[in-house]
Amino acid sequence: MARLCFALYAVIEKAKKARSTKKKSKKADCPIAWANLTLFDYKDQLKTGECCLYMWPSVPDEKGELLNPTGTVRSNPNTESAAALIICLPEVAPHPVYYPALDKILELGRHGEHGRFTEEEQLQLREILERRASGELYEHEKDLVWKMRHEVQERFPEALARLLLVTKWNKHEDVAQMLYLLCSWPELPVLSALELLDSSFPDRHVGSFAIKSLRKLTDDELFQYLLQLVQVLKYESYLDCELAKFLLDRALANRKIGHFLFWHLRSEMHVPSVALRFGLIMEAYCRGSTHHMKVLMKQVRPRAQRPHPRLGSTSGQGQPGPFRITEAAPPGLPMPPSCPPVQGEALSKLKALNDFVKVSSQKSPKPQTKELLHLCMRQETYLEALSHLQSPLDPSTLLAEVCVEQCTFMDSKMKPLWVMYSNEEAGSEGSVGIIFKNGDGEQARPLGGPAEPLASSHRACTALRGPWGVASEGEQRGSPRTLGPGHGGGVENPLETHAFPSGAGGHRPPAGHADSADDPAHGRSVEAGGLGPEVRSPSCVCPCARPKTLSLWKGPLPKLTLPPQEKRRF
């Protein structure tokens, strides 16, 4: 569907160089804000009348673009500080105007020409289509591809994306002929279908055709592309779209897909431009999977404030005040200045413990701080919140009771916690480790983008072993899957069924080694492309390696460098 793009910008004068002799200074356009508006609503009715658009602040980029055509069509919900643009759309008819129905469009498209072409033209077509997609076509080449579109359908169906790019979407006759041709187009391979979900192809009929080609994906294959498909939702113009329906259908049919879909959506609920869309999809999933909703509530829903017998009560007008441990500390240990609030759930408790360790480790030696950490974790409210959880990284892994005596923290700057659990898997006698990292010194970078780069990266990495899984639980919080200490650093394929082995050896942090497990000097860090529901990058781990810990962190991912013996040239 067509959309209007608006931009608010300032014209500023560039600063002159010290030795410049030019009298006139150059002027530059400085973007301030932008907004988008669809011309037709979700009922295919042409919009008319006055409309107020609250604009989004512009972020300067290298291209210096003023308009943002791929941005959201929703108004900025922060109406108090956003610039407001009021426009008036004219009345073009005395009655409501609707977008033509698909059958009428197809009737117009039946009359397209279908002629014969010389052998030289067919060779030219093959050469153009086999050329790398990054190259721009000349106008005469575009005209030739469009003229021979039926040949493309019969002989080169995987080049549909190239044909769509040369279609003149501002000419309704060409649009009708393209959509008519699309109705009889053969199904595409997965990578070719993924290209059609790129923001370069906003037509909803093209998106529906791409989803039709993706329905043959198995659950394991869909899991590989789930993060990118969630990111593609941001480019949809309407809340009700085929991609959202497809993801919901598969999520309700497979608990693992539903688990990761929920967390991919939940991790970006703090982003105003997608909060409404992602929230509605999460609600639809939870309404359709009430049993899974009860499990998820323990991880994301805070409980009501209540005092604890060992802690002080709230202070002020019912607001939480500083909490203090009232039972006696071990002999010779100072009391912690304050124990964090206890009304949160598992992630809040881990963050509170980590903050306490950071403060206490500056004043006390590590053994004393470790004992104070154990003292806090033995409190009933902490044990209750941190026990019997479902792993965000693997819903088949149940974290049972916290093994307080085995818990510790590392010596790196952010003092990551190493929390040990007993495993609830049948017949399991071992423990599962969790690394929780709160904050990072590096600035976060966005993750996710169009689906076409995904297809390209997939082709480049087909010989590699698998992706590196990271599940995000919210803004600057997530769970990367890592190997335990003693494995030289690295990552494991999240699709392996043995991702969380039980058994005794190697689960407990070895003395003198766990504390430096995330130290860059030990060669343990991968630069992940920033925050996002799941970071996927090539894994260079030995096939026999098995992950021993699950790592939770708050903040951008650490830099993970592979040991010299495991480096590969890509």
PDB file of N, CA and C in Angstrom, residues 180 220 273 315 380 405 493:
ATOM      1  N   TYR A 180      -0.986 -10.489 -11.438  1.00  0.00           N
ATOM      2  CA  TYR A 180      -1.584 -11.608 -12.177  1.00  0.00           C
ATOM      3  C   TYR A 180      -0.539 -12.692 -12.429  1.00  0.00           C
ATOM      4  N   ASP A 220      12.563 -26.954  12.988  1.00  0.00           N
ATOM      5  CA  ASP A 220      13.986 -26.651  13.200  1.00  0.00           C
ATOM      6  C   ASP A 220      14.475 -25.601  12.215  1.00  0.00           C
ATOM      7  N   SER A 273       8.152   2.311  18.894  1.00  0.00           N
ATOM      8  CA  SER A 273       7.636   2.135  17.538  1.00  0.00           C
ATOM      9  C   SER A 273       7.055   0.755  17.291  1.00  0.00           C
ATOM     10  N   SER A 315       9.070   1.777  53.432  1.00  0.00           N
ATOM     11  CA  SER A 315       9.087   3.062  54.116  1.00  0.00           C
ATOM     12  C   SER A 315       8.317   4.082  53.311  1.00  0.00           C
ATOM     13  N   GLU A 380      14.307 -16.471  52.102  1.00  0.00           N
ATOM     14  CA  GLU A 380      13.184 -17.201  51.517  1.00  0.00           C
ATOM     15  C   GLU A 380      12.691 -16.564  50.227  1.00  0.00           C
ATOM     16  N   GLU A 405      25.722 -22.907  48.123  1.00  0.00           N
ATOM     17  CA  GLU A 405      27.125 -23.050  48.477  1.00  0.00           C
ATOM     18  C   GLU A 405      28.040 -23.076  47.258  1.00  0.00           C
ATOM     19  N   ASN A 493      25.781 -24.928  19.379  1.00  0.00           N
ATOM     20  CA  ASN A 493      24.601 -24.872  18.527  1.00  0.00           C
ATOM     21  C   ASN A 493      23.344 -25.014  19.365  1.00  0.00           C
TER      22      ASN A 493
END
